[in-house]
Amino acid sequence: MANQDDTFKKVIAHAKEYGYIFQSSEIYDGLSAVYDYGQNGAELKKNIRDYWWKSMVQMHQNIVGIDAAIFMHPTTWKASGHVDAFNDPLIDNKDSKKRYRADVLVEDYREKIQQKIDKDITKAKKRFGDAFNENEFVTTNPNVLRRQKQIDEITVELTRVQEENDLEGFKQLIVDLEIVCPVSGSKNWTDVRQFNLMFGTKLGASADSAMDLYLRPETAQGIFVNFLNVQKTGRMKIPFGIAQTGKAFRNEIVARQFIFRMREFEQMEMQFFVKPGEELKWYEYWKETRLKWHMSLGMGEENYRFHDHDKLAHYANAAADIEFNFPFGFKELEGIHSRTDFDLKAHEEYSGKKLKFFDPQLNESYVPYVVETSIGLDRMFLAVFSKSLQEETLDDGSTRTVLKLPNILAPIKVAVFPLVKKDGLPDIAQQIIDDLKWEHTVLYDEKDAVGKRYRRQDAAGTPFCITVDHETLENQTVTLRERDSMKQKRVKIVDLPSILSEELSIKKWLN
Ligand code: ATP
Protein backbone atom coordinates (compact mmCIF):
# COMPACT_ATOMS: atom_id res chain seq x y z
CA MET A 1 0.00 0.00 0.00
CA ALA A 2 2.82 2.37 0.95
CA ASN A 3 4.30 1.72 -2.44
CA GLN A 4 1.05 2.61 -4.22
CA ASP A 5 0.77 5.78 -2.16
CA ASP A 6 4.31 6.77 -3.09
CA THR A 7 3.67 6.21 -6.78
CA PHE A 8 0.52 8.26 -6.62
CA LYS A 9 2.26 11.10 -4.78
CA LYS A 10 4.91 11.13 -7.48
CA VAL A 11 2.23 11.33 -10.16
CA ILE A 12 0.61 14.34 -8.47
CA ALA A 13 3.93 16.12 -7.91
CA HIS A 14 5.07 15.48 -11.48
CA ALA A 15 1.77 16.71 -12.90
CA LYS A 16 2.33 20.01 -11.11
CA GLU A 17 6.04 20.36 -11.81
CA TYR A 18 5.60 19.91 -15.55
CA GLY A 19 2.60 22.18 -16.02
CA TYR A 20 -0.06 19.48 -16.33
CA ILE A 21 -2.35 19.98 -13.34
CA PHE A 22 -2.61 22.66 -10.68
CA GLN A 23 -4.95 22.87 -7.77
CA SER A 24 -7.73 25.34 -8.53
CA SER A 25 -7.24 28.81 -7.01
CA GLU A 26 -4.06 27.60 -5.39
CA ILE A 27 -3.02 31.07 -4.20
CA TYR A 28 -6.11 30.96 -1.96
CA ASP A 29 -5.15 27.46 -0.74
CA GLY A 30 -7.23 25.73 -3.37
CA LEU A 31 -10.78 24.46 -3.60
CA SER A 32 -11.50 20.91 -2.61
CA ALA A 33 -11.71 18.43 -5.51
CA VAL A 34 -11.42 21.13 -8.18
CA TYR A 35 -8.37 21.28 -10.45
CA ASP A 36 -7.00 23.39 -13.29
CA TYR A 37 -5.11 22.09 -16.29
CA GLY A 38 -1.86 23.89 -17.04
CA GLN A 39 -0.16 24.51 -20.38
CA ASN A 40 0.75 20.86 -20.97
CA GLY A 41 -2.34 19.46 -19.28
CA ALA A 42 -4.68 21.46 -21.52
CA GLU A 43 -2.95 20.03 -24.60
CA LEU A 44 -3.00 16.45 -23.32
CA LYS A 45 -6.65 16.77 -22.39
CA LYS A 46 -7.51 18.22 -25.78
CA ASN A 47 -5.62 15.42 -27.52
CA ILE A 48 -7.48 12.75 -25.56
CA ARG A 49 -10.77 14.46 -26.39
CA ASP A 50 -9.85 14.64 -30.08
CA TYR A 51 -8.75 11.01 -30.12
CA TRP A 52 -12.12 10.00 -28.70
CA TRP A 53 -14.11 12.35 -30.93
CA LYS A 54 -12.37 11.22 -34.10
CA SER A 55 -12.77 7.54 -33.28
CA MET A 56 -16.45 8.06 -32.53
CA VAL A 57 -17.67 10.75 -34.92
CA GLN A 58 -15.20 10.93 -37.78
CA MET A 59 -14.76 7.17 -38.08
CA HIS A 60 -18.47 6.28 -37.91
CA GLN A 61 -20.73 7.41 -40.71
CA ASN A 62 -23.75 6.93 -38.46
CA ILE A 63 -22.52 8.92 -35.45
CA VAL A 64 -22.72 12.71 -35.21
CA GLY A 65 -21.59 15.05 -32.46
CA ILE A 66 -23.37 17.90 -30.69
CA ASP A 67 -22.58 20.49 -28.04
CA ALA A 68 -25.54 21.08 -25.74
CA ALA A 69 -25.69 23.73 -23.01
CA ILE A 70 -24.80 23.01 -19.41
CA PHE A 71 -28.01 24.65 -18.23
CA MET A 72 -31.12 22.67 -19.09
CA HIS A 73 -34.79 23.06 -18.37
CA PRO A 74 -35.26 21.84 -14.78
CA THR A 75 -37.92 19.33 -15.79
CA THR A 76 -35.15 17.43 -17.61
CA TRP A 77 -33.84 16.27 -14.26
CA LYS A 78 -37.26 15.22 -13.02
CA ALA A 79 -37.70 13.09 -16.13
CA SER A 80 -34.20 11.61 -15.97
CA GLY A 81 -34.70 10.57 -12.36
CA HIS A 82 -31.88 12.73 -11.04
CA VAL A 83 -34.09 14.80 -8.74
CA ASP A 84 -35.45 11.72 -7.00
CA ALA A 85 -32.79 9.10 -7.42
CA PHE A 86 -29.37 10.69 -7.91
CA ASN A 87 -28.29 10.10 -4.36
CA ASP A 88 -25.29 8.64 -2.64
CA PRO A 89 -25.63 6.93 0.73
CA LEU A 90 -23.36 8.72 3.18
CA ILE A 91 -22.17 7.92 6.68
CA ASP A 92 -20.07 9.92 9.14
CA ASN A 93 -17.56 8.73 11.67
CA LYS A 94 -18.37 10.55 14.90
CA ASP A 95 -14.77 10.56 16.14
CA SER A 96 -12.88 11.74 13.08
CA LYS A 97 -15.88 13.74 11.74
CA LYS A 98 -14.98 12.32 8.32
CA ARG A 99 -17.73 11.58 5.84
CA TYR A 100 -17.76 8.49 3.64
CA ARG A 101 -19.86 6.91 0.96
CA ALA A 102 -21.34 3.87 2.65
CA ASP A 103 -21.12 1.79 -0.55
CA VAL A 104 -17.46 2.72 -1.03
CA LEU A 105 -16.61 1.65 2.54
CA VAL A 106 -18.12 -1.76 1.90
CA GLU A 107 -16.58 -2.08 -1.56
CA ASP A 108 -13.12 -1.20 -0.24
CA TYR A 109 -13.52 -3.80 2.49
CA ARG A 110 -14.51 -6.40 -0.11
CA GLU A 111 -11.56 -5.40 -2.32
CA LYS A 112 -9.18 -6.04 0.56
CA ILE A 113 -10.44 -9.62 0.81
CA GLN A 114 -9.96 -9.95 -2.94
CA GLN A 115 -6.39 -8.72 -2.59
CA LYS A 116 -5.74 -11.45 -0.01
CA ILE A 117 -6.96 -14.04 -2.50
CA ASP A 118 -4.72 -12.56 -5.20
CA LYS A 119 -1.78 -12.74 -2.82
CA ASP A 120 -2.48 -16.41 -2.04
CA ILE A 121 -2.58 -17.14 -5.77
CA THR A 122 0.71 -15.35 -6.41
CA LYS A 123 2.38 -17.24 -3.55
CA ALA A 124 1.07 -20.60 -4.74
CA LYS A 125 2.19 -19.82 -8.27
CA LYS A 126 5.70 -19.26 -7.02
CA ARG A 127 5.68 -22.40 -4.91
CA PHE A 128 4.32 -24.78 -7.54
CA GLY A 129 5.98 -23.25 -10.60
CA ASP A 130 4.93 -24.73 -13.92
CA ALA A 131 2.78 -27.38 -12.24
CA PHE A 132 0.44 -24.68 -10.89
CA ASN A 133 -3.18 -24.92 -11.98
CA GLU A 134 -4.91 -21.69 -10.97
CA ASN A 135 -8.40 -22.92 -11.63
CA GLU A 136 -7.89 -25.97 -9.43
CA PHE A 137 -6.29 -23.86 -6.72
CA VAL A 138 -9.13 -21.34 -6.47
CA THR A 139 -11.79 -24.05 -6.46
CA THR A 140 -10.15 -26.23 -3.78
CA ASN A 141 -7.92 -24.16 -1.49
CA PRO A 142 -9.84 -23.74 1.80
CA ASN A 143 -8.55 -20.20 2.47
CA VAL A 144 -9.54 -18.98 -0.96
CA LEU A 145 -12.92 -20.69 -0.76
CA ARG A 146 -13.64 -19.13 2.65
CA ARG A 147 -12.67 -15.66 1.42
CA GLN A 148 -14.61 -16.02 -1.81
CA LYS A 149 -17.69 -17.01 0.19
CA GLN A 150 -17.26 -13.88 2.30
CA ILE A 151 -17.00 -11.73 -0.85
CA ASP A 152 -20.13 -13.30 -2.32
CA GLU A 153 -22.12 -12.78 0.87
CA ILE A 154 -21.07 -9.13 1.06
CA THR A 155 -22.03 -8.62 -2.59
CA VAL A 156 -25.49 -10.11 -2.08
CA GLU A 157 -26.21 -7.97 0.98
CA LEU A 158 -24.76 -4.79 -0.57
CA THR A 159 -26.91 -5.27 -3.65
CA ARG A 160 -29.98 -5.88 -1.50
CA VAL A 161 -29.61 -2.79 0.72
CA GLN A 162 -28.97 -0.63 -2.35
CA GLU A 163 -31.86 -2.00 -4.36
CA GLU A 164 -34.31 -1.80 -1.47
CA ASN A 165 -32.89 1.53 -0.30
CA ASP A 166 -32.61 -0.10 3.13
CA LEU A 167 -30.55 2.53 4.97
CA GLU A 168 -30.76 0.73 8.34
CA GLY A 169 -29.61 -2.48 6.67
CA PHE A 170 -26.74 -0.54 5.12
CA LYS A 171 -25.56 0.66 8.51
CA GLN A 172 -25.98 -2.86 9.93
CA LEU A 173 -23.79 -4.24 7.14
CA ILE A 174 -21.01 -1.80 8.07
CA VAL A 175 -21.40 -2.69 11.75
CA ASP A 176 -21.45 -6.46 11.05
CA LEU A 177 -18.33 -6.27 8.93
CA GLU A 178 -16.69 -4.29 11.73
CA ILE A 179 -15.48 -1.67 9.28
CA VAL A 180 -13.39 1.00 10.99
CA CYS A 181 -12.81 4.61 9.98
CA PRO A 182 -9.43 4.78 8.23
CA VAL A 183 -8.68 8.05 10.05
CA SER A 184 -9.84 7.52 13.65
CA GLY A 185 -9.78 3.73 13.62
CA SER A 186 -13.14 3.69 15.44
CA LYS A 187 -16.48 2.03 14.66
CA ASN A 188 -18.46 4.97 15.98
CA TRP A 189 -20.73 5.57 12.96
CA THR A 190 -23.80 7.77 12.37
CA ASP A 191 -26.81 6.39 10.51
CA VAL A 192 -26.67 6.18 6.73
CA ARG A 193 -28.41 9.06 4.91
CA GLN A 194 -29.14 9.82 1.26
CA PHE A 195 -27.54 12.89 -0.29
CA ASN A 196 -28.45 14.40 -3.69
CA LEU A 197 -25.42 15.09 -5.84
CA MET A 198 -26.75 17.89 -8.07
CA PHE A 199 -25.55 21.47 -7.69
CA GLY A 200 -28.41 23.96 -7.70
CA THR A 201 -28.32 27.50 -9.00
CA LYS A 202 -30.75 30.23 -10.06
CA LEU A 203 -31.65 31.73 -13.42
CA GLY A 204 -32.97 35.31 -13.44
CA ALA A 205 -32.41 38.33 -11.24
CA SER A 206 -35.45 38.95 -9.08
CA ALA A 207 -36.01 36.65 -6.16
CA ASP A 208 -39.62 35.72 -6.95
CA SER A 209 -39.27 35.19 -10.70
CA ALA A 210 -35.96 33.31 -10.49
CA MET A 211 -36.03 29.74 -11.70
CA ASP A 212 -34.25 26.94 -9.88
CA LEU A 213 -31.75 25.24 -12.14
CA TYR A 214 -29.20 22.50 -11.79
CA LEU A 215 -25.73 22.29 -13.24
CA ARG A 216 -25.94 19.15 -15.36
CA PRO A 217 -24.60 16.06 -13.56
CA GLU A 218 -24.11 14.23 -16.88
CA THR A 219 -23.98 15.21 -20.54
CA ALA A 220 -26.30 12.40 -21.67
CA GLN A 221 -29.55 14.30 -21.13
CA GLY A 222 -28.47 17.02 -23.58
CA ILE A 223 -28.36 14.24 -26.17
CA PHE A 224 -31.77 12.77 -25.30
CA VAL A 225 -33.61 16.08 -25.45
CA ASN A 226 -32.07 16.72 -28.89
CA PHE A 227 -32.75 13.22 -30.20
CA LEU A 228 -35.50 14.30 -32.59
CA ASN A 229 -33.75 17.50 -33.73
CA VAL A 230 -30.67 15.57 -34.74
CA GLN A 231 -32.54 12.60 -36.20
CA LYS A 232 -34.67 14.82 -38.41
CA THR A 233 -32.13 17.43 -39.50
CA GLY A 234 -29.38 14.83 -39.98
CA ARG A 235 -31.82 12.39 -41.62
CA MET A 236 -30.36 9.72 -39.36
CA LYS A 237 -31.54 6.14 -39.65
CA ILE A 238 -31.54 3.65 -36.82
CA PRO A 239 -29.06 2.49 -35.67
CA PHE A 240 -27.28 5.81 -35.16
CA GLY A 241 -25.39 7.60 -32.45
CA ILE A 242 -25.03 11.09 -30.99
CA ALA A 243 -21.77 11.97 -29.27
CA GLN A 244 -20.93 14.81 -26.96
CA THR A 245 -18.12 15.99 -24.73
CA GLY A 246 -18.54 18.58 -22.00
CA LYS A 247 -18.50 19.60 -18.39
CA ALA A 248 -20.59 17.87 -15.74
CA PHE A 249 -20.94 18.72 -12.06
CA ARG A 250 -21.51 16.53 -9.03
CA ASN A 251 -21.40 17.45 -5.39
CA GLU A 252 -19.38 14.35 -4.57
CA ILE A 253 -19.34 13.46 -0.89
CA VAL A 254 -15.92 11.99 -0.87
CA ALA A 255 -13.82 13.62 -3.50
CA ARG A 256 -10.41 12.12 -3.03
CA GLN A 257 -7.80 10.72 -5.31
CA PHE A 258 -6.81 13.81 -7.25
CA ILE A 259 -8.62 14.13 -10.61
CA PHE A 260 -10.20 10.67 -10.29
CA ARG A 261 -13.26 12.08 -8.58
CA MET A 262 -13.89 15.79 -8.98
CA ARG A 263 -16.81 18.09 -8.41
CA GLU A 264 -16.43 19.67 -11.84
CA PHE A 265 -15.29 17.27 -14.53
CA GLU A 266 -15.67 16.47 -18.19
CA GLN A 267 -17.45 13.57 -19.80
CA MET A 268 -17.26 12.05 -23.27
CA GLU A 269 -20.53 10.29 -23.95
CA MET A 270 -22.18 8.62 -26.89
CA GLN A 271 -25.78 7.46 -27.03
CA PHE A 272 -26.46 4.85 -29.67
CA PHE A 273 -30.11 4.53 -30.68
CA VAL A 274 -31.17 1.04 -31.75
CA LYS A 275 -34.22 -1.03 -32.57
CA PRO A 276 -35.84 -2.50 -29.45
CA GLY A 277 -34.70 -6.10 -29.06
CA GLU A 278 -31.32 -5.41 -30.65
CA GLU A 279 -29.85 -3.57 -27.69
CA LEU A 280 -27.88 -6.45 -26.22
CA LYS A 281 -26.19 -7.14 -29.53
CA TRP A 282 -25.13 -3.49 -29.71
CA TYR A 283 -24.16 -3.49 -26.06
CA GLU A 284 -21.67 -6.28 -26.79
CA TYR A 285 -20.48 -4.44 -29.88
CA TRP A 286 -19.76 -1.25 -27.94
CA LYS A 287 -18.08 -3.08 -25.08
CA GLU A 288 -15.67 -4.60 -27.56
CA THR A 289 -15.22 -1.43 -29.62
CA ARG A 290 -14.47 0.71 -26.63
CA LEU A 291 -11.97 -1.77 -25.22
CA LYS A 292 -10.23 -1.76 -28.59
CA TRP A 293 -9.98 2.03 -28.43
CA HIS A 294 -8.25 1.79 -25.07
CA MET A 295 -5.92 -0.94 -26.34
CA SER A 296 -4.93 1.18 -29.33
CA LEU A 297 -3.00 3.45 -26.97
CA GLY A 298 -0.67 0.61 -26.06
CA MET A 299 -0.79 0.97 -22.28
CA GLY A 300 -0.88 -2.78 -21.59
CA GLU A 301 -3.80 -5.20 -21.89
CA GLU A 302 -3.23 -6.33 -18.32
CA ASN A 303 -4.22 -2.88 -17.06
CA TYR A 304 -7.85 -3.16 -18.20
CA ARG A 305 -10.67 -5.40 -17.11
CA PHE A 306 -14.44 -5.51 -17.45
CA HIS A 307 -16.59 -5.36 -14.37
CA ASP A 308 -20.20 -6.37 -14.92
CA HIS A 309 -22.58 -4.54 -12.60
CA ASP A 310 -24.26 -6.54 -9.84
CA LYS A 311 -26.66 -3.72 -9.23
CA LEU A 312 -28.29 -2.22 -12.31
CA ALA A 313 -29.40 1.41 -12.31
CA HIS A 314 -33.15 1.95 -12.57
CA TYR A 315 -32.85 2.58 -16.33
CA ALA A 316 -30.51 -0.23 -17.40
CA ASN A 317 -30.91 -3.85 -18.52
CA ALA A 318 -27.18 -4.50 -18.80
CA ALA A 319 -24.15 -2.53 -17.65
CA ALA A 320 -20.41 -2.98 -17.41
CA ASP A 321 -17.46 -0.83 -16.51
CA ILE A 322 -14.09 -0.84 -18.13
CA GLU A 323 -11.81 -0.70 -15.13
CA PHE A 324 -8.24 0.53 -15.28
CA ASN A 325 -5.30 -0.25 -13.06
CA PHE A 326 -4.84 3.20 -11.46
CA PRO A 327 -2.02 3.82 -8.95
CA PHE A 328 -4.58 2.95 -6.24
CA GLY A 329 -5.85 -0.24 -7.90
CA PHE A 330 -8.47 -1.21 -10.48
CA LYS A 331 -11.27 1.37 -10.65
CA GLU A 332 -13.97 2.43 -13.11
CA LEU A 333 -12.74 4.37 -16.11
CA GLU A 334 -15.66 4.03 -18.48
CA GLY A 335 -19.24 2.77 -18.30
CA ILE A 336 -21.16 0.96 -21.04
CA HIS A 337 -24.85 0.83 -20.35
CA SER A 338 -27.85 -0.60 -22.09
CA ARG A 339 -30.39 2.03 -21.00
CA THR A 340 -33.49 0.59 -22.68
CA ASP A 341 -36.07 3.22 -23.71
CA PHE A 342 -36.15 4.65 -20.21
CA ASP A 343 -34.85 8.14 -21.01
CA LEU A 344 -36.75 8.86 -24.21
CA LYS A 345 -39.99 7.49 -22.74
CA ALA A 346 -39.56 9.61 -19.62
CA HIS A 347 -38.95 12.74 -21.72
CA GLU A 348 -42.03 11.92 -23.82
CA GLU A 349 -44.07 11.70 -20.67
CA TYR A 350 -42.78 14.90 -19.05
CA SER A 351 -42.66 17.03 -22.21
CA GLY A 352 -45.78 15.71 -23.90
CA LYS A 353 -43.79 15.47 -27.18
CA LYS A 354 -43.41 12.31 -29.22
CA LEU A 355 -39.82 11.06 -29.36
CA LYS A 356 -40.22 8.23 -31.82
CA PHE A 357 -38.46 6.99 -34.90
CA PHE A 358 -40.46 6.06 -37.97
CA ASP A 359 -38.95 2.88 -39.36
CA PRO A 360 -39.70 2.81 -43.11
CA GLN A 361 -38.93 -0.89 -43.39
CA LEU A 362 -41.32 -1.90 -40.63
CA ASN A 363 -43.68 0.90 -41.56
CA GLU A 364 -44.15 1.73 -37.89
CA SER A 365 -42.89 4.12 -35.22
CA TYR A 366 -41.15 3.15 -32.03
CA VAL A 367 -39.17 4.68 -29.18
CA PRO A 368 -35.59 3.50 -29.78
CA TYR A 369 -33.54 1.68 -27.17
CA VAL A 370 -30.23 3.21 -26.17
CA VAL A 371 -26.76 1.84 -25.60
CA GLU A 372 -24.48 4.38 -23.97
CA THR A 373 -20.72 4.66 -23.68
CA SER A 374 -19.62 7.13 -21.03
CA ILE A 375 -16.07 7.96 -20.09
CA GLY A 376 -14.64 10.65 -17.83
CA LEU A 377 -12.06 12.71 -19.71
CA ASP A 378 -10.22 13.60 -16.52
CA ARG A 379 -10.17 9.96 -15.44
CA MET A 380 -8.77 9.01 -18.81
CA PHE A 381 -6.17 11.72 -18.34
CA LEU A 382 -5.19 10.22 -14.99
CA ALA A 383 -5.03 6.73 -16.50
CA VAL A 384 -2.75 7.87 -19.30
CA PHE A 385 -0.60 10.13 -17.18
CA SER A 386 -0.09 7.74 -14.27
CA LYS A 387 0.73 4.76 -16.47
CA SER A 388 3.16 6.80 -18.57
CA LEU A 389 5.23 8.12 -15.69
CA GLN A 390 8.19 5.81 -15.25
CA GLU A 391 11.57 5.75 -13.52
CA GLU A 392 14.12 3.91 -15.64
CA THR A 393 17.55 2.62 -14.78
CA LEU A 394 19.81 2.95 -17.79
CA ASP A 395 22.66 0.71 -18.91
CA ASP A 396 25.24 2.99 -17.30
CA GLY A 397 23.46 2.69 -13.95
CA SER A 398 22.00 6.22 -14.00
CA THR A 399 18.27 6.78 -13.78
CA ARG A 400 15.90 8.91 -15.77
CA THR A 401 12.30 10.03 -15.23
CA VAL A 402 10.35 9.58 -18.41
CA LEU A 403 6.73 10.29 -19.24
CA LYS A 404 6.02 7.71 -21.92
CA LEU A 405 2.76 9.21 -23.12
CA PRO A 406 1.29 7.59 -26.22
CA ASN A 407 2.91 9.78 -28.90
CA ILE A 408 -0.41 10.69 -30.47
CA LEU A 409 -1.53 12.25 -27.15
CA ALA A 410 1.67 14.06 -26.14
CA PRO A 411 1.22 17.83 -25.60
CA ILE A 412 4.46 18.78 -27.37
CA LYS A 413 5.35 16.45 -30.20
CA VAL A 414 8.80 17.73 -31.08
CA ALA A 415 11.48 19.78 -29.34
CA VAL A 416 14.13 21.40 -31.52
CA PHE A 417 17.57 22.29 -30.14
CA PRO A 418 20.58 24.04 -31.58
CA LEU A 419 23.65 22.27 -30.19
CA VAL A 420 25.15 25.67 -29.36
CA LYS A 421 23.73 29.19 -29.38
CA LYS A 422 25.97 30.39 -32.23
CA ASP A 423 27.27 29.67 -35.74
CA GLY A 424 23.78 30.09 -37.21
CA LEU A 425 22.47 26.90 -35.54
CA PRO A 426 19.58 28.68 -33.74
CA ASP A 427 18.39 30.08 -37.07
CA ILE A 428 18.24 26.65 -38.65
CA ALA A 429 16.39 25.30 -35.61
CA GLN A 430 13.90 28.13 -35.99
CA GLN A 431 13.42 27.34 -39.69
CA ILE A 432 12.70 23.71 -38.82
CA ILE A 433 10.12 24.86 -36.28
CA ASP A 434 8.49 27.16 -38.83
CA ASP A 435 8.16 24.22 -41.17
CA LEU A 436 6.82 21.69 -38.63
CA LYS A 437 4.46 23.91 -36.66
CA TRP A 438 1.74 23.65 -39.32
CA GLU A 439 1.21 20.04 -38.37
CA HIS A 440 2.61 19.61 -34.89
CA THR A 441 3.11 21.36 -31.55
CA VAL A 442 6.79 22.22 -31.45
CA LEU A 443 9.06 23.69 -28.77
CA TYR A 444 12.44 25.44 -28.96
CA ASP A 445 15.07 25.03 -26.26
CA GLU A 446 18.65 26.26 -26.25
CA LYS A 447 19.44 26.30 -22.54
CA ASP A 448 21.87 23.83 -20.86
CA ALA A 449 23.79 20.92 -22.34
CA VAL A 450 21.92 18.82 -24.88
CA GLY A 451 21.83 15.77 -22.58
CA LYS A 452 20.04 17.84 -19.96
CA ARG A 453 17.61 19.16 -22.55
CA TYR A 454 16.79 15.58 -23.60
CA ARG A 455 16.05 14.64 -19.99
CA ARG A 456 13.83 17.67 -19.57
CA GLN A 457 11.77 16.63 -22.59
CA ASP A 458 11.70 12.98 -21.42
CA ALA A 459 10.13 14.09 -18.18
CA ALA A 460 7.69 16.41 -19.95
CA GLY A 461 6.57 13.60 -22.29
CA THR A 462 7.88 14.94 -25.62
CA PRO A 463 8.30 11.95 -27.97
CA PHE A 464 10.85 13.45 -30.40
CA CYS A 465 13.83 15.77 -30.12
CA ILE A 466 15.73 17.23 -33.05
CA THR A 467 19.26 18.56 -32.61
CA VAL A 468 20.89 20.91 -35.09
CA ASP A 469 24.72 20.73 -34.99
CA HIS A 470 27.71 21.71 -37.12
CA GLU A 471 27.25 18.76 -39.43
CA THR A 472 23.85 20.25 -40.29
CA LEU A 473 25.66 23.18 -41.89
CA GLU A 474 27.48 20.78 -44.18
CA ASN A 475 24.87 18.26 -45.23
CA GLN A 476 21.42 19.48 -44.12
CA THR A 477 20.90 16.61 -41.69
CA VAL A 478 19.93 16.64 -38.02
CA THR A 479 19.80 14.16 -35.15
CA LEU A 480 16.33 12.78 -34.45
CA ARG A 481 16.05 11.24 -30.99
CA GLU A 482 13.19 9.07 -29.74
CA ARG A 483 12.05 9.46 -26.15
CA ASP A 484 11.27 5.81 -25.37
CA SER A 485 14.18 4.01 -26.99
CA MET A 486 16.54 7.00 -26.68
CA LYS A 487 17.79 5.95 -30.11
CA GLN A 488 19.28 8.66 -32.27
CA LYS A 489 19.51 8.69 -36.01
CA ARG A 490 20.71 11.12 -38.61
CA VAL A 491 17.95 12.28 -40.96
CA LYS A 492 17.64 14.88 -43.69
CA ILE A 493 15.81 18.07 -42.74
CA VAL A 494 13.57 17.72 -45.81
CA ASP A 495 12.43 14.30 -44.60
CA LEU A 496 11.35 15.49 -41.12
CA PRO A 497 7.74 16.38 -41.98
CA SER A 498 7.00 13.02 -43.55
CA ILE A 499 8.77 11.00 -40.82
CA LEU A 500 6.84 12.79 -38.07
CA SER A 501 3.49 12.75 -39.86
CA GLU A 502 3.81 9.01 -40.31
CA GLU A 503 4.68 8.47 -36.63
CA LEU A 504 1.93 10.74 -35.37
CA SER A 505 -0.91 9.92 -37.72
CA ILE A 506 -4.20 8.92 -36.18
CA LYS A 507 -4.55 6.22 -38.81
CA LYS A 508 -1.47 4.46 -37.51
CA TRP A 509 -2.75 4.61 -33.93
CA LEU A 510 -6.43 3.83 -34.31
CA ASN A 511 -5.98 1.13 -36.91
P1 ATP B 1 -18.49 6.38 -9.77
O1 ATP B 1 -19.11 5.04 -9.46
O2 ATP B 1 -16.99 6.34 -9.82
O3 ATP B 1 -19.03 7.50 -8.95
P2 ATP B 1 -20.43 6.64 -11.81
O4 ATP B 1 -20.76 5.21 -12.01
O5 ATP B 1 -21.31 7.51 -11.03
O6 ATP B 1 -18.92 6.74 -11.26
P3 ATP B 1 -21.20 7.49 -14.40
O7 ATP B 1 -22.35 8.26 -13.92
O8 ATP B 1 -21.42 6.20 -15.10
O9 ATP B 1 -20.14 7.29 -13.21
O10 ATP B 1 -20.28 8.46 -15.29
C1 ATP B 1 -19.55 8.01 -16.40
C2 ATP B 1 -18.08 8.31 -16.26
O11 ATP B 1 -17.85 9.65 -15.85
C3 ATP B 1 -17.36 7.46 -15.23
O12 ATP B 1 -16.98 6.22 -15.77
C4 ATP B 1 -16.18 8.31 -14.87
O13 ATP B 1 -15.11 8.09 -15.79
C5 ATP B 1 -16.69 9.73 -15.04
N1 ATP B 1 -16.99 10.35 -13.75
C6 ATP B 1 -18.10 10.18 -13.01
N2 ATP B 1 -18.05 10.93 -11.89
C7 ATP B 1 -16.86 11.58 -11.93
C8 ATP B 1 -16.22 12.52 -11.07
N3 ATP B 1 -16.79 12.94 -9.96
N4 ATP B 1 -15.00 13.00 -11.44
C9 ATP B 1 -14.41 12.58 -12.56
N5 ATP B 1 -14.97 11.71 -13.41
C10 ATP B 1 -16.18 11.21 -13.11
XYZ file of C-alpha atoms and ligand atoms in Angstrom, residues 101 218 250 252 259-263 265 267 269 332-335 337 374-376 378-379, ligand 1:
53
model
C -19.864 6.914 0.955
C -24.105 14.232 -16.876
C -21.509 16.531 -9.026
C -19.383 14.354 -4.567
C -8.616 14.130 -10.605
C -10.203 10.675 -10.291
C -13.264 12.084 -8.575
C -13.885 15.791 -8.977
C -16.809 18.093 -8.410
C -15.292 17.274 -14.531
C -17.449 13.571 -19.803
C -20.533 10.291 -23.946
C -13.972 2.428 -13.106
C -12.736 4.366 -16.107
C -15.663 4.029 -18.477
C -19.237 2.770 -18.300
C -24.851 0.827 -20.345
C -19.624 7.130 -21.031
C -16.069 7.960 -20.087
C -14.635 10.646 -17.828
C -10.218 13.597 -16.520
C -10.172 9.962 -15.435
P -18.495 6.375 -9.771
O -19.112 5.042 -9.459
O -16.987 6.339 -9.818
O -19.027 7.504 -8.953
P -20.427 6.642 -11.811
O -20.761 5.207 -12.014
O -21.312 7.510 -11.030
O -18.923 6.736 -11.259
P -21.196 7.493 -14.402
O -22.349 8.260 -13.923
O -21.419 6.201 -15.103
O -20.144 7.288 -13.215
O -20.285 8.457 -15.288
C -19.546 8.010 -16.398
C -18.078 8.310 -16.260
O -17.853 9.653 -15.848
C -17.365 7.460 -15.232
O -16.980 6.215 -15.766
C -16.175 8.311 -14.868
O -15.114 8.095 -15.795
C -16.685 9.727 -15.042
N -16.992 10.346 -13.747
C -18.102 10.184 -13.008
N -18.046 10.933 -11.891
C -16.864 11.584 -11.930
C -16.219 12.521 -11.070
N -16.791 12.944 -9.962
N -14.996 12.997 -11.435
C -14.414 12.577 -12.563
N -14.970 11.711 -13.412
C -16.177 11.214 -13.112
